[in-house]
Amino acid sequence: MGAVVHKNDPEGEFMTLGARYHGQDQYTFNPPSSVIVAENGDIFVADGEGPNNRIVKYAANGITFWNGERRVRTENSDTP
């Protein structure tokens, strides 16, 4: 399956985060090591098994990355 996180919601919608290959850009993991879904639906992915060493937050208002030294925010995301 690659370096992906799958999400199914109660309405049957299926979402894939990541890709079938490892990577270091904002859309890939290297690979994910843990996932937590907050009560409000935000998804936090620990991408720490490779060189990425970051936490990625997927929310309705965009994607945010934390890697220990900096925080990068991408607005107007299509997730979730």
Short mmCIF file of C-alpha atoms in Angstrom, two decimals:
data_model
loop_
_atom_site.label_atom_id
_atom_site.label_comp_id
_atom_site.label_asym_id
_atom_site.label_seq_id
_atom_site.Cartn_x
_atom_site.Cartn_y
_atom_site.Cartn_z
CA MET A 1 0.00 0.00 0.00
CA GLY A 2 2.89 2.41 0.39
CA ALA A 3 3.18 5.32 2.79
CA VAL A 4 -0.51 6.14 3.14
CA VAL A 5 -3.21 6.75 5.72
CA HIS A 6 -6.78 5.76 4.83
CA LYS A 7 -9.89 7.31 6.35
CA ASN A 8 -13.50 6.13 6.07
CA ASP A 9 -16.25 8.35 7.41
CA PRO A 10 -19.76 7.30 8.54
CA GLU A 11 -21.24 8.39 5.19
CA GLY A 12 -18.95 5.97 3.33
CA GLU A 13 -16.54 8.58 1.98
CA PHE A 14 -13.03 7.16 1.54
CA MET A 15 -9.93 9.37 1.75
CA THR A 16 -6.28 8.54 1.14
CA LEU A 17 -3.54 10.76 2.60
CA GLY A 18 -0.02 10.23 1.27
CA ALA A 19 1.06 8.23 -1.77
CA ARG A 20 2.12 4.72 -2.76
CA TYR A 21 5.76 5.77 -2.45
CA HIS A 22 7.85 7.40 0.29
CA GLY A 23 8.65 11.09 -0.10
CA GLN A 24 9.47 14.36 1.60
CA ASP A 25 7.02 16.83 0.05
CA GLN A 26 3.74 18.02 1.58
CA TYR A 27 1.73 15.19 0.02
CA THR A 28 3.88 12.17 0.96
CA PHE A 29 5.05 10.38 4.10
CA ASN A 30 8.27 8.51 4.76
CA PRO A 31 6.37 6.44 6.18
CA PRO A 32 3.76 7.43 8.77
CA SER A 33 4.30 5.95 12.23
CA SER A 34 1.13 7.02 14.07
CA VAL A 35 -2.25 8.67 13.43
CA ILE A 36 -4.68 10.43 15.75
CA VAL A 37 -8.08 11.86 14.81
CA ALA A 38 -9.30 14.72 17.01
CA GLU A 39 -12.94 15.06 18.09
CA ASN A 40 -13.41 17.87 15.56
CA GLY A 41 -12.18 15.64 12.69
CA ASP A 42 -8.66 17.07 12.34
CA ILE A 43 -6.16 14.35 11.47
CA PHE A 44 -2.64 14.35 12.95
CA VAL A 45 -0.04 12.09 11.31
CA ALA A 46 3.37 11.40 12.87
CA ASP A 47 5.72 11.15 9.89
CA GLY A 48 8.82 10.18 11.82
CA GLU A 49 10.18 6.88 10.53
CA GLY A 50 12.47 8.52 7.95
CA PRO A 51 14.09 11.89 7.31
CA ASN A 52 10.83 13.87 7.51
CA ASN A 53 10.57 13.87 11.35
CA ARG A 54 7.39 15.93 11.45
CA ILE A 55 3.78 16.07 12.55
CA VAL A 56 1.27 16.82 9.79
CA LYS A 57 -2.18 18.22 10.65
CA TYR A 58 -4.97 17.93 8.11
CA ALA A 59 -7.90 20.26 8.84
CA ALA A 60 -10.73 21.85 6.90
CA ASN A 61 -8.74 25.12 6.64
CA GLY A 62 -5.50 23.59 5.34
CA ILE A 63 -2.46 21.48 6.09
CA THR A 64 0.06 22.40 8.80
CA PHE A 65 3.50 20.82 9.34
CA TRP A 66 5.69 20.87 12.44
CA ASN A 67 9.23 19.51 12.24
CA GLY A 68 10.85 20.78 15.44
CA GLU A 69 12.29 23.99 14.00
CA ARG A 70 9.59 25.47 11.84
CA ARG A 71 5.91 25.38 11.09
CA VAL A 72 4.67 25.55 7.53
CA ARG A 73 1.03 26.11 6.70
CA THR A 74 -0.63 25.40 3.37
CA GLU A 75 -3.97 27.17 2.95
CA ASN A 76 -7.01 26.16 0.90
CA SER A 77 -6.41 22.45 1.09
CA ASP A 78 -8.91 19.95 -0.24
CA THR A 79 -8.55 17.81 2.91
CA PRO A 80 -10.66 16.65 4.83
#
